[in-house]
PDB file of C-alpha atoms in Angstrom:
ATOM      1  CA  UNK K 158      93.922  92.049  95.151  1.00 47.00           C
ATOM      2  CA  UNK K 159      91.022  92.280  97.579  1.00 50.00           C
ATOM      3  CA  UNK K 160      90.945  88.510  97.670  1.00 51.00           C
ATOM      4  CA  UNK K 161      94.457  88.833  99.097  1.00 53.00           C
ATOM      5  CA  UNK K 162      93.264  91.265 101.783  1.00 56.00           C
ATOM      6  CA  UNK K 163      90.344  88.971 102.590  1.00 55.00           C
ATOM      7  CA  UNK K 164      92.699  86.005 102.960  1.00 55.00           C
ATOM      8  CA  UNK K 165      94.922  87.952 105.364  1.00 51.00           C
ATOM      9  CA  UNK K 166      91.964  89.154 107.419  1.00 54.00           C
ATOM     10  CA  UNK K 167      90.561  85.619 107.586  1.00 52.00           C
ATOM     11  CA  UNK K 168      86.945  85.217 108.630  1.00 43.00           C
ATOM     12  CA  UNK K 169      86.738  88.836 109.754  1.00 57.00           C
ATOM     13  CA  UNK K 170      86.533  90.519 106.360  1.00 66.00           C
ATOM     14  CA  UNK K 171      85.242  93.815 107.717  1.00 81.00           C
ATOM     15  CA  UNK K 172      87.641  96.635 108.496  1.00 89.00           C
ATOM     16  CA  UNK K 173      86.613  98.967 111.321  1.00 93.00           C
ATOM     17  CA  UNK K 174      86.867 102.667 110.498  1.00 96.00           C
ATOM     18  CA  UNK K 175      88.446 105.160 112.881  1.00 98.00           C
ATOM     19  CA  UNK K 176      88.367 108.943 112.761  1.00 98.00           C
ATOM     20  CA  UNK K 177      90.069 111.840 114.504  1.00 98.00           C
ATOM     21  CA  UNK K 178      90.098 115.605 114.356  1.00 97.00           C
ATOM     22  CA  UNK K 179      87.735 118.566 114.415  1.00 96.00           C
ATOM     23  CA  UNK K 180      84.370 119.107 112.739  1.00 96.00           C
ATOM     24  CA  UNK K 181      81.997 122.100 112.857  1.00 95.00           C
ATOM     25  CA  UNK K 182      79.377 120.004 114.694  1.00 94.00           C
ATOM     26  CA  UNK K 183      81.431 119.967 117.920  1.00 95.00           C
ATOM     27  CA  UNK K 184      83.648 122.255 119.974  1.00 94.00           C
ATOM     28  CA  UNK K 185      86.165 119.567 120.973  1.00 95.00           C
ATOM     29  CA  UNK K 186      88.148 116.795 119.288  1.00 96.00           C
ATOM     30  CA  UNK K 187      86.294 113.818 117.814  1.00 97.00           C
ATOM     31  CA  UNK K 188      87.918 110.399 118.152  1.00 97.00           C
ATOM     32  CA  UNK K 189      86.579 106.986 117.198  1.00 97.00           C
ATOM     33  CA  UNK K 190      89.215 104.303 117.722  1.00 95.00           C
ATOM     34  CA  UNK K 191      89.795 100.576 117.470  1.00 92.00           C
ATOM     35  CA  UNK K 192      91.938  98.307 119.622  1.00 90.00           C
ATOM     36  CA  UNK K 193      94.875  98.581 117.202  1.00 94.00           C
ATOM     37  CA  UNK K 194      97.746 100.554 118.714  1.00 95.00           C
ATOM     38  CA  UNK K 195      98.422 102.165 115.326  1.00 97.00           C
ATOM     39  CA  UNK K 196      95.149 104.046 115.781  1.00 97.00           C
ATOM     40  CA  UNK K 197      96.707 105.931 118.677  1.00 97.00           C
ATOM     41  CA  UNK K 198     100.027 106.406 116.884  1.00 97.00           C
ATOM     42  CA  UNK K 199      98.193 108.113 114.035  1.00 98.00           C
ATOM     43  CA  UNK K 200      96.253 110.315 116.480  1.00 98.00           C
ATOM     44  CA  UNK K 201      99.541 111.288 118.122  1.00 97.00           C
ATOM     45  CA  UNK K 202     101.055 112.000 114.676  1.00 97.00           C
ATOM     46  CA  UNK K 203      98.203 114.421 113.953  1.00 96.00           C
ATOM     47  CA  UNK K 204      98.298 116.004 117.418  1.00 96.00           C
ATOM     48  CA  UNK K 205     102.014 116.738 117.311  1.00 94.00           C
ATOM     49  CA  UNK K 206     102.020 117.756 113.669  1.00 92.00           C
ATOM     50  CA  UNK K 207      98.993 120.028 113.598  1.00 91.00           C
ATOM     51  CA  UNK K 208      98.806 120.983 117.268  1.00 84.00           C
ATOM     52  CA  UNK K 209     101.739 123.399 117.312  1.00 68.00           C
ATOM     53  CA  UNK K 210      99.643 126.278 116.011  1.00 57.00           C
ATOM     54  CA  UNK K 211      96.042 127.227 116.655  1.00 47.00           C
ATOM     55  CA  UNK K 212      95.444 127.837 112.949  1.00 48.00           C
ATOM     56  CA  UNK K 213      97.641 125.223 111.301  1.00 55.00           C
ATOM     57  CA  UNK K 214      95.971 123.049 108.693  1.00 59.00           C
ATOM     58  CA  UNK K 215      96.332 121.634 105.222  1.00 71.00           C
ATOM     59  CA  UNK K 216      96.868 123.941 102.274  1.00 65.00           C
ATOM     60  CA  UNK K 217      95.038 121.481 100.040  1.00 68.00           C
ATOM     61  CA  UNK K 218      91.423 120.338 100.182  1.00 73.00           C
ATOM     62  CA  UNK K 219      92.318 116.745 100.997  1.00 92.00           C
ATOM     63  CA  UNK K 220      95.160 114.217 101.073  1.00 96.00           C
ATOM     64  CA  UNK K 221      95.581 110.465 101.011  1.00 97.00           C
ATOM     65  CA  UNK K 222      98.061 108.955 103.442  1.00 98.00           C
ATOM     66  CA  UNK K 223      99.780 105.620 103.958  1.00 98.00           C
ATOM     67  CA  UNK K 224     101.908 105.387 107.098  1.00 97.00           C
ATOM     68  CA  UNK K 225     103.938 102.393 108.217  1.00 93.00           C
ATOM     69  CA  UNK K 226     104.986 103.151 111.790  1.00 94.00           C
ATOM     70  CA  UNK K 227     108.300 101.454 112.671  1.00 90.00           C
ATOM     71  CA  UNK K 228     108.292  98.031 114.319  1.00 88.00           C
ATOM     72  CA  UNK K 229     104.508  97.715 114.030  1.00 90.00           C
ATOM     73  CA  UNK K 230     102.644  94.872 112.343  1.00 89.00           C
ATOM     74  CA  UNK K 231     100.040  97.107 110.696  1.00 94.00           C
ATOM     75  CA  UNK K 232      99.824 100.115 108.389  1.00 96.00           C
ATOM     76  CA  UNK K 233      97.495 103.117 108.556  1.00 98.00           C
ATOM     77  CA  UNK K 234      95.524 104.128 105.458  1.00 97.00           C
ATOM     78  CA  UNK K 235      93.900 107.550 105.834  1.00 98.00           C
ATOM     79  CA  UNK K 236      92.123 110.345 104.030  1.00 98.00           C
ATOM     80  CA  UNK K 237      92.437 113.766 105.660  1.00 97.00           C
ATOM     81  CA  UNK K 238      90.843 117.172 105.105  1.00 96.00           C
ATOM     82  CA  UNK K 239      91.004 120.759 106.316  1.00 92.00           C
ATOM     83  CA  UNK K 240      88.481 121.328 109.069  1.00 93.00           C
ATOM     84  CA  UNK K 241      87.675 123.268 112.229  1.00 92.00           C
ATOM     85  CA  UNK K 242      85.527 123.127 115.337  1.00 92.00           C
ATOM     86  CA  UNK K 243      82.191 124.846 115.971  1.00 90.00           C
ATOM     87  CA  UNK K 244      82.264 128.430 114.759  1.00 86.00           C
ATOM     88  CA  UNK K 245      85.682 127.950 113.188  1.00 84.00           C
ATOM     89  CA  UNK K 246      87.413 128.932 116.431  1.00 84.00           C
ATOM     90  CA  UNK K 247      90.256 126.467 115.887  1.00 88.00           C
ATOM     91  CA  UNK K 248      91.514 125.000 112.634  1.00 90.00           C
ATOM     92  CA  UNK K 249      92.468 121.337 112.873  1.00 93.00           C
ATOM     93  CA  UNK K 250      92.176 118.637 110.178  1.00 95.00           C
ATOM     94  CA  UNK K 251      89.785 115.718 110.251  1.00 97.00           C
ATOM     95  CA  UNK K 252      90.683 112.194 109.087  1.00 98.00           C
ATOM     96  CA  UNK K 253      88.921 108.924 108.425  1.00 98.00           C
ATOM     97  CA  UNK K 254      91.352 105.997 108.551  1.00 98.00           C
ATOM     98  CA  UNK K 255      91.713 102.236 108.828  1.00 97.00           C
ATOM     99  CA  UNK K 256      94.419  99.901 110.120  1.00 95.00           C
ATOM    100  CA  UNK K 257      95.494  97.015 107.878  1.00 92.00           C
ATOM    101  CA  UNK K 258      98.123  94.251 108.127  1.00 89.00           C
ATOM    102  CA  UNK K 259     101.393  95.110 106.371  1.00 87.00           C
ATOM    103  CA  UNK K 260     101.021  91.957 104.304  1.00 82.00           C
ATOM    104  CA  UNK K 261      98.250  93.451 102.166  1.00 81.00           C
ATOM    105  CA  UNK K 262     100.908  95.336 100.183  1.00 82.00           C
ATOM    106  CA  UNK K 263     103.188  92.373  99.572  1.00 73.00           C
ATOM    107  CA  UNK K 264     103.526  91.734  95.828  1.00 68.00           C
ATOM    108  CA  UNK K 265     100.868  94.374  95.062  1.00 73.00           C
ATOM    109  CA  UNK K 266     100.807  98.091  94.318  1.00 82.00           C
ATOM    110  CA  UNK K 267      99.183 100.957  96.156  1.00 88.00           C
ATOM    111  CA  UNK K 268      96.185 100.702  93.819  1.00 84.00           C
ATOM    112  CA  UNK K 269      95.135  97.918  96.211  1.00 84.00           C
ATOM    113  CA  UNK K 270      94.307 100.744  98.617  1.00 90.00           C
ATOM    114  CA  UNK K 271      92.509 103.067  96.186  1.00 90.00           C
ATOM    115  CA  UNK K 272      88.981 101.668  96.814  1.00 90.00           C
ATOM    116  CA  UNK K 273      89.607 102.057 100.546  1.00 92.00           C
ATOM    117  CA  UNK K 274      90.597 105.713 100.143  1.00 95.00           C
ATOM    118  CA  UNK K 275      87.558 106.245  97.921  1.00 94.00           C
ATOM    119  CA  UNK K 276      85.266 104.672 100.515  1.00 94.00           C
ATOM    120  CA  UNK K 277      86.672 106.884 103.288  1.00 96.00           C
ATOM    121  CA  UNK K 278      86.178 109.944 101.099  1.00 96.00           C
ATOM    122  CA  UNK K 279      82.614 108.856 100.410  1.00 95.00           C
ATOM    123  CA  UNK K 280      81.882 108.752 104.135  1.00 95.00           C
ATOM    124  CA  UNK K 281      83.371 112.213 104.565  1.00 96.00           C
ATOM    125  CA  UNK K 282      81.155 113.579 101.784  1.00 94.00           C
ATOM    126  CA  UNK K 283      78.147 112.746 103.963  1.00 94.00           C
ATOM    127  CA  UNK K 284      79.505 114.461 107.095  1.00 94.00           C
ATOM    128  CA  UNK K 285      77.805 117.752 106.183  1.00 88.00           C
ATOM    129  CA  UNK K 286      74.441 116.039 106.601  1.00 92.00           C
ATOM    130  CA  UNK K 287      75.145 115.507 110.317  1.00 94.00           C
ATOM    131  CA  UNK K 288      73.497 118.129 112.543  1.00 93.00           C
ATOM    132  CA  UNK K 289      75.206 117.495 115.896  1.00 96.00           C
ATOM    133  CA  UNK K 290      77.797 115.337 117.624  1.00 96.00           C
ATOM    134  CA  UNK K 291      75.244 112.796 118.878  1.00 97.00           C
ATOM    135  CA  UNK K 292      74.082 112.163 115.335  1.00 97.00           C
ATOM    136  CA  UNK K 293      77.698 111.912 114.195  1.00 97.00           C
ATOM    137  CA  UNK K 294      78.566 109.178 116.698  1.00 96.00           C
ATOM    138  CA  UNK K 295      75.332 107.352 115.976  1.00 95.00           C
ATOM    139  CA  UNK K 296      76.137 107.346 112.264  1.00 95.00           C
ATOM    140  CA  UNK K 297      79.877 106.644 112.295  1.00 95.00           C
ATOM    141  CA  UNK K 298      80.734 104.699 115.462  1.00 95.00           C
ATOM    142  CA  UNK K 299      81.177 101.021 114.617  1.00 93.00           C
ATOM    143  CA  UNK K 300      81.268 101.743 110.890  1.00 92.00           C
ATOM    144  CA  UNK K 301      83.231  99.254 108.807  1.00 91.00           C
ATOM    145  CA  UNK K 302      84.344  98.533 105.260  1.00 88.00           C
ATOM    146  CA  UNK K 303      83.316  95.176 103.854  1.00 82.00           C
ATOM    147  CA  UNK K 304      86.075  93.833 101.620  1.00 73.00           C
ATOM    148  CA  UNK K 305      83.619  91.500  99.905  1.00 68.00           C
ATOM    149  CA  UNK K 306      81.728  94.506  98.526  1.00 62.00           C
ATOM    150  CA  UNK K 307      84.805  96.058  96.932  1.00 63.00           C
ATOM    151  CA  UNK K 308      85.669  95.423  93.316  1.00 58.00           C
ATOM    152  CA  UNK K 309      89.332  94.567  92.653  1.00 52.00           C
ATOM    153  CA  UNK K 310      91.364  97.153  90.747  1.00 58.00           C
ATOM    154  CA  UNK K 311      92.766  96.490  87.298  1.00 66.00           C
ATOM    155  CA  UNK K 312      96.259  94.996  87.371  1.00 77.00           C
ATOM    156  CA  UNK K 313      98.593  97.933  87.879  1.00 83.00           C
ATOM    157  CA  UNK K 314     101.355  96.551  85.648  1.00 84.00           C
ATOM    158  CA  UNK K 315      98.873  96.403  82.793  1.00 88.00           C
ATOM    159  CA  UNK K 316      97.783  99.990  83.421  1.00 90.00           C
ATOM    160  CA  UNK K 317     101.390 101.204  83.434  1.00 93.00           C
ATOM    161  CA  UNK K 318     101.948  99.468  80.104  1.00 94.00           C
ATOM    162  CA  UNK K 319      99.221 101.534  78.440  1.00 94.00           C
ATOM    163  CA  UNK K 320     100.604 105.002  79.264  1.00 95.00           C
ATOM    164  CA  UNK K 321     103.356 106.460  77.097  1.00 97.00           C
ATOM    165  CA  UNK K 322     106.324 107.907  78.947  1.00 96.00           C
ATOM    166  CA  UNK K 323     106.263 110.795  76.454  1.00 95.00           C
ATOM    167  CA  UNK K 324     102.732 111.653  77.579  1.00 96.00           C
ATOM    168  CA  UNK K 325     103.842 111.668  81.222  1.00 96.00           C
ATOM    169  CA  UNK K 326     106.955 113.713  80.472  1.00 94.00           C
ATOM    170  CA  UNK K 327     105.088 116.337  78.466  1.00 94.00           C
ATOM    171  CA  UNK K 328     102.356 116.522  81.099  1.00 94.00           C
ATOM    172  CA  UNK K 329     104.907 117.169  83.837  1.00 95.00           C
ATOM    173  CA  UNK K 330     107.016 119.695  81.950  1.00 93.00           C
ATOM    174  CA  UNK K 331     105.461 122.122  79.494  1.00 86.00           C
ATOM    175  CA  UNK K 332     108.772 123.504  78.202  1.00 87.00           C
ATOM    176  CA  UNK K 333     112.018 121.720  77.394  1.00 89.00           C
ATOM    177  CA  UNK K 334     110.418 118.535  78.662  1.00 92.00           C
ATOM    178  CA  UNK K 335     113.148 116.133  77.528  1.00 90.00           C
ATOM    179  CA  UNK K 336     115.900 117.965  79.405  1.00 92.00           C
ATOM    180  CA  UNK K 337     113.694 118.457  82.485  1.00 93.00           C
ATOM    181  CA  UNK K 338     112.778 114.760  82.494  1.00 93.00           C
ATOM    182  CA  UNK K 339     116.426 113.773  82.145  1.00 91.00           C
ATOM    183  CA  UNK K 340     117.408 116.129  84.973  1.00 93.00           C
ATOM    184  CA  UNK K 341     114.716 114.672  87.238  1.00 95.00           C
ATOM    185  CA  UNK K 342     115.921 111.114  86.656  1.00 95.00           C
ATOM    186  CA  UNK K 343     119.546 112.249  87.029  1.00 92.00           C
ATOM    187  CA  UNK K 344     118.711 113.710  90.456  1.00 93.00           C
ATOM    188  CA  UNK K 345     116.952 110.508  91.536  1.00 94.00           C
ATOM    189  CA  UNK K 346     119.873 108.339  90.428  1.00 92.00           C
ATOM    190  CA  UNK K 347     122.299 110.618  92.295  1.00 90.00           C
ATOM    191  CA  UNK K 348     120.256 110.430  95.501  1.00 90.00           C
ATOM    192  CA  UNK K 349     120.203 106.638  95.304  1.00 88.00           C
ATOM    193  CA  UNK K 350     124.009 106.522  95.107  1.00 82.00           C
ATOM    194  CA  UNK K 351     124.402 108.465  98.362  1.00 77.00           C
ATOM    195  CA  UNK K 352     125.469 106.351 101.365  1.00 66.00           C
ATOM    196  CA  UNK K 353     122.444 104.550 102.782  1.00 62.00           C
ATOM    197  CA  UNK K 354     122.227 101.849 105.412  1.00 52.00           C
ATOM    198  CA  UNK K 355     120.303  98.693 104.578  1.00 51.00           C
ATOM    199  CA  UNK K 356     119.949  95.114 105.784  1.00 50.00           C
ATOM    200  CA  UNK K 357     117.841  95.752 108.863  1.00 51.00           C
ATOM    201  CA  UNK K 358     119.258  99.138 109.752  1.00 57.00           C
ATOM    202  CA  UNK K 359     117.631 102.499 109.158  1.00 69.00           C
ATOM    203  CA  UNK K 360     117.087 103.666 105.584  1.00 78.00           C
ATOM    204  CA  UNK K 361     116.660 107.395 104.985  1.00 87.00           C
ATOM    205  CA  UNK K 362     115.281 108.275 101.564  1.00 92.00           C
ATOM    206  CA  UNK K 363     112.595 110.959 101.373  1.00 94.00           C
ATOM    207  CA  UNK K 364     111.517 112.326  97.989  1.00 96.00           C
ATOM    208  CA  UNK K 365     108.984 114.944  96.922  1.00 96.00           C
ATOM    209  CA  UNK K 366     108.163 114.293  93.262  1.00 97.00           C
ATOM    210  CA  UNK K 367     106.013 116.139  90.707  1.00 96.00           C
ATOM    211  CA  UNK K 368     102.694 114.706  89.545  1.00 96.00           C
ATOM    212  CA  UNK K 369     100.889 115.173  86.239  1.00 95.00           C
ATOM    213  CA  UNK K 370      97.268 116.150  86.806  1.00 92.00           C
ATOM    214  CA  UNK K 371      96.128 114.477  83.566  1.00 91.00           C
ATOM    215  CA  UNK K 372      97.352 110.987  84.567  1.00 94.00           C
ATOM    216  CA  UNK K 373      96.051 108.761  87.358  1.00 94.00           C
ATOM    217  CA  UNK K 374      97.919 109.810  90.511  1.00 94.00           C
ATOM    218  CA  UNK K 375      98.314 106.377  92.194  1.00 94.00           C
ATOM    219  CA  UNK K 376      99.720 105.025  88.902  1.00 94.00           C
ATOM    220  CA  UNK K 377     102.419 107.697  88.865  1.00 96.00           C
ATOM    221  CA  UNK K 378     103.311 107.023  92.495  1.00 97.00           C
ATOM    222  CA  UNK K 379     103.523 103.290  91.844  1.00 95.00           C
ATOM    223  CA  UNK K 380     105.866 103.928  88.898  1.00 97.00           C
ATOM    224  CA  UNK K 381     108.206 105.993  91.093  1.00 97.00           C
ATOM    225  CA  UNK K 382     108.142 103.402  93.880  1.00 96.00           C
ATOM    226  CA  UNK K 383     108.994 100.571  91.495  1.00 95.00           C
ATOM    227  CA  UNK K 384     111.736 102.573  89.766  1.00 96.00           C
ATOM    228  CA  UNK K 385     113.415 103.437  93.064  1.00 95.00           C
ATOM    229  CA  UNK K 386     113.158  99.864  94.334  1.00 93.00           C
ATOM    230  CA  UNK K 387     114.704  98.631  91.067  1.00 94.00           C
ATOM    231  CA  UNK K 388     117.722 100.899  91.566  1.00 93.00           C
ATOM    232  CA  UNK K 389     118.248 100.707  95.324  1.00 90.00           C
ATOM    233  CA  UNK K 390     121.044  98.364  96.486  1.00 82.00           C
ATOM    234  CA  UNK K 391     119.039  96.609  99.140  1.00 81.00           C
ATOM    235  CA  UNK K 392     115.513  95.885 100.306  1.00 83.00           C
ATOM    236  CA  UNK K 393     113.332  98.900 101.024  1.00 88.00           C
ATOM    237  CA  UNK K 394     110.562  98.853 103.650  1.00 88.00           C
ATOM    238  CA  UNK K 395     106.988  99.984 103.073  1.00 92.00           C
ATOM    239  CA  UNK K 396     107.183 103.748 102.512  1.00 95.00           C
ATOM    240  CA  UNK K 397     105.106 106.495 104.033  1.00 96.00           C
ATOM    241  CA  UNK K 398     103.173 108.147 101.193  1.00 97.00           C
ATOM    242  CA  UNK K 399     101.322 111.472 101.236  1.00 97.00           C
ATOM    243  CA  UNK K 400      99.591 112.819  98.132  1.00 95.00           C
ATOM    244  CA  UNK K 401      96.542 114.884  97.067  1.00 93.00           C
ATOM    245  CA  UNK K 402      93.182 113.180  96.695  1.00 92.00           C
ATOM    246  CA  UNK K 403      92.701 115.051  93.421  1.00 85.00           C
ATOM    247  CA  UNK K 404      93.647 118.222  91.586  1.00 78.00           C
ATOM    248  CA  UNK K 405      92.158 120.835  89.318  1.00 71.00           C
ATOM    249  CA  UNK K 406      93.484 122.139  86.006  1.00 64.00           C
ATOM    250  CA  UNK K 407      96.452 124.403  86.662  1.00 63.00           C
ATOM    251  CA  UNK K 408      97.342 122.862  90.032  1.00 74.00           C
ATOM    252  CA  UNK K 409     100.981 121.981  90.688  1.00 78.00           C
ATOM    253  CA  UNK K 410     100.691 118.590  92.335  1.00 89.00           C
ATOM    254  CA  UNK K 411     103.339 116.548  94.118  1.00 93.00           C
ATOM    255  CA  UNK K 412     103.627 113.319  96.070  1.00 95.00           C
ATOM    256  CA  UNK K 413     105.857 112.526  99.024  1.00 96.00           C
ATOM    257  CA  UNK K 414     107.427 109.065  99.278  1.00 97.00           C
ATOM    258  CA  UNK K 415     109.402 108.531 102.482  1.00 96.00           C
ATOM    259  CA  UNK K 416     111.543 105.470 103.155  1.00 94.00           C
ATOM    260  CA  UNK K 417     112.338 106.476 106.714  1.00 92.00           C
ATOM    261  CA  UNK K 418     110.597 106.584 110.056  1.00 92.00           C
ATOM    262  CA  UNK K 419     107.593 108.925 109.873  1.00 93.00           C
ATOM    263  CA  UNK K 420     107.844 112.182 111.807  1.00 93.00           C
ATOM    264  CA  UNK K 421     105.034 114.425 113.017  1.00 93.00           C
ATOM    265  CA  UNK K 422     106.823 117.219 111.149  1.00 92.00           C
ATOM    266  CA  UNK K 423     105.866 115.401 107.933  1.00 94.00           C
ATOM    267  CA  UNK K 424     102.459 117.060 108.251  1.00 93.00           C
ATOM    268  CA  UNK K 425     104.203 120.055 106.667  1.00 90.00           C
ATOM    269  CA  UNK K 426     104.272 118.058 103.429  1.00 92.00           C
ATOM    270  CA  UNK K 427     100.476 118.179 103.157  1.00 89.00           C
ATOM    271  CA  UNK K 428     100.347 121.174 100.888  1.00 72.00           C
ATOM    272  CA  UNK K 429     101.786 122.892  97.835  1.00 67.00           C
ATOM    273  CA  UNK K 430     104.374 124.985  99.688  1.00 71.00           C
ATOM    274  CA  UNK K 431     106.603 123.203 102.203  1.00 78.00           C
ATOM    275  CA  UNK K 432     108.548 126.348 103.066  1.00 74.00           C
ATOM    276  CA  UNK K 433     111.862 125.585 104.750  1.00 77.00           C
ATOM    277  CA  UNK K 434     111.081 121.960 105.582  1.00 84.00           C
ATOM    278  CA  UNK K 435     114.378 120.138 105.038  1.00 83.00           C
ATOM    279  CA  UNK K 436     113.605 116.490 105.768  1.00 90.00           C
ATOM    280  CA  UNK K 437     112.722 115.662 102.163  1.00 93.00           C
ATOM    281  CA  UNK K 438     114.531 115.999  98.828  1.00 93.00           C
ATOM    282  CA  UNK K 439     112.285 118.363  96.868  1.00 93.00           C
ATOM    283  CA  UNK K 440     112.447 117.420  93.175  1.00 95.00           C
ATOM    284  CA  UNK K 441     109.452 119.482  92.080  1.00 93.00           C
ATOM    285  CA  UNK K 442     111.452 122.513  90.931  1.00 89.00           C
ATOM    286  CA  UNK K 443     113.319 120.846  88.062  1.00 88.00           C
ATOM    287  CA  UNK K 444     114.543 123.134  85.269  1.00 85.00           C
ATOM    288  CA  UNK K 445     115.659 122.460  81.699  1.00 79.00           C
ATOM    289  CA  UNK K 446     119.202 123.633  82.281  1.00 82.00           C
ATOM    290  CA  UNK K 447     122.433 121.672  82.545  1.00 74.00           C
ATOM    291  CA  UNK K 448     123.491 118.232  81.432  1.00 72.00           C
ATOM    292  CA  UNK K 449     124.311 114.893  82.987  1.00 74.00           C
ATOM    293  CA  UNK K 450     125.812 111.497  82.308  1.00 78.00           C
ATOM    294  CA  UNK K 451     122.681 109.404  82.872  1.00 85.00           C
ATOM    295  CA  UNK K 452     121.817 107.289  79.831  1.00 81.00           C
ATOM    296  CA  UNK K 453     118.101 106.626  79.281  1.00 84.00           C
ATOM    297  CA  UNK K 454     117.281 104.369  76.342  1.00 85.00           C
ATOM    298  CA  UNK K 455     114.414 102.144  75.237  1.00 88.00           C
ATOM    299  CA  UNK K 456     111.785 103.675  77.522  1.00 93.00           C
ATOM    300  CA  UNK K 457     108.374 103.765  75.838  1.00 96.00           C
ATOM    301  CA  UNK K 458     105.840 103.280  78.628  1.00 96.00           C
ATOM    302  CA  UNK K 459     105.464 103.903  82.347  1.00 96.00           C
ATOM    303  CA  UNK K 460     105.856 100.142  82.793  1.00 96.00           C
ATOM    304  CA  UNK K 461     109.279 100.315  81.107  1.00 96.00           C
ATOM    305  CA  UNK K 462     110.251 103.203  83.374  1.00 96.00           C
ATOM    306  CA  UNK K 463     109.093 101.399  86.515  1.00 95.00           C
ATOM    307  CA  UNK K 464     111.680  98.635  86.059  1.00 94.00           C
ATOM    308  CA  UNK K 465     114.467 100.585  84.381  1.00 94.00           C
ATOM    309  CA  UNK K 466     118.024 100.147  85.641  1.00 92.00           C
ATOM    310  CA  UNK K 467     119.944 103.431  85.558  1.00 89.00           C
ATOM    311  CA  UNK K 468     123.100 103.458  83.420  1.00 84.00           C
ATOM    312  CA  UNK K 469     125.792 106.083  84.004  1.00 76.00           C
ATOM    313  CA  UNK K 470     127.907 107.043  80.976  1.00 67.00           C
ATOM    314  CA  UNK K 471     131.547 108.066  81.204  1.00 59.00           C
ATOM    315  CA  UNK K 472     130.857 111.410  79.546  1.00 57.00           C
ATOM    316  CA  UNK K 473     127.896 113.853  79.534  1.00 63.00           C
ATOM    317  CA  UNK K 474     124.940 112.662  77.474  1.00 59.00           C
ATOM    318  CA  UNK K 475     123.385 114.871  74.797  1.00 59.00           C
ATOM    319  CA  UNK K 476     119.623 115.269  75.248  1.00 68.00           C
ATOM    320  CA  UNK K 477     117.597 115.533  72.002  1.00 62.00           C
ATOM    321  CA  UNK K 478     115.330 118.562  71.703  1.00 62.00           C
ATOM    322  CA  UNK K 479     111.558 118.191  72.018  1.00 58.00           C
TER     323      UNK K 479
END
């Protein structure tokens, strides 16, 4: 997979790292940029999203982000954390990020990006060692990721094949898991049958989906992306994706997958409680009540689920008990 990135980058196989936001070592904003215009689009996305309130930040320790700004040749891959300026006078997040050609995701999954997120998070872990802003710029300005030093990830299709769908289902829903799982898939299939415009015009699908803390998060996101692509009547663009870097036992985790133009208001999705935010279909509050006519048969692994074609029965389908 990284061979693919290296081929796209050509002879320049180093990716310059940018950063933006607030850190306790400085009273003002910190910004290290590259020539790529997407660097400034991402800065603007943060400014408009987090700049409305003096104390607005993330409700989670850290998030991973993929943003594909419309009509741009590159994508932004970022890791972002809660932060503040000197003395904690103003809360504002801090992000390390890189700009990559869109082509790096063609015919691959988001696990292609996992080592990049991990590298960005490694650099952030060392930020606390910096004593002042001069030392920060000396350490981080001109920093780059060398693709040649990154080990390729295991094939994602193979990983999906090794995880039972029953394990995922029971990890997501502790009670009445079969009915909850069926209801979740029923809701997704219903959303995908709503009128959408395709073939070069704007697509508007935005989903907030539950995550199981015991299963690799990027794997779960890739399964959902593949399932939705398999059931959408048209070609979907690269989605914007926002999800937690990690979770602890007992956390209720969710990912946000947005097939629409990114909005600065999407910063409200970086947390466990999105309040009254209405620009996403929140499927994290699924219950075990009700019935539907979605037939789900022959699904044994996450790989099976990722390529499943929804079948709608004429009458309601009985769901077997756990």
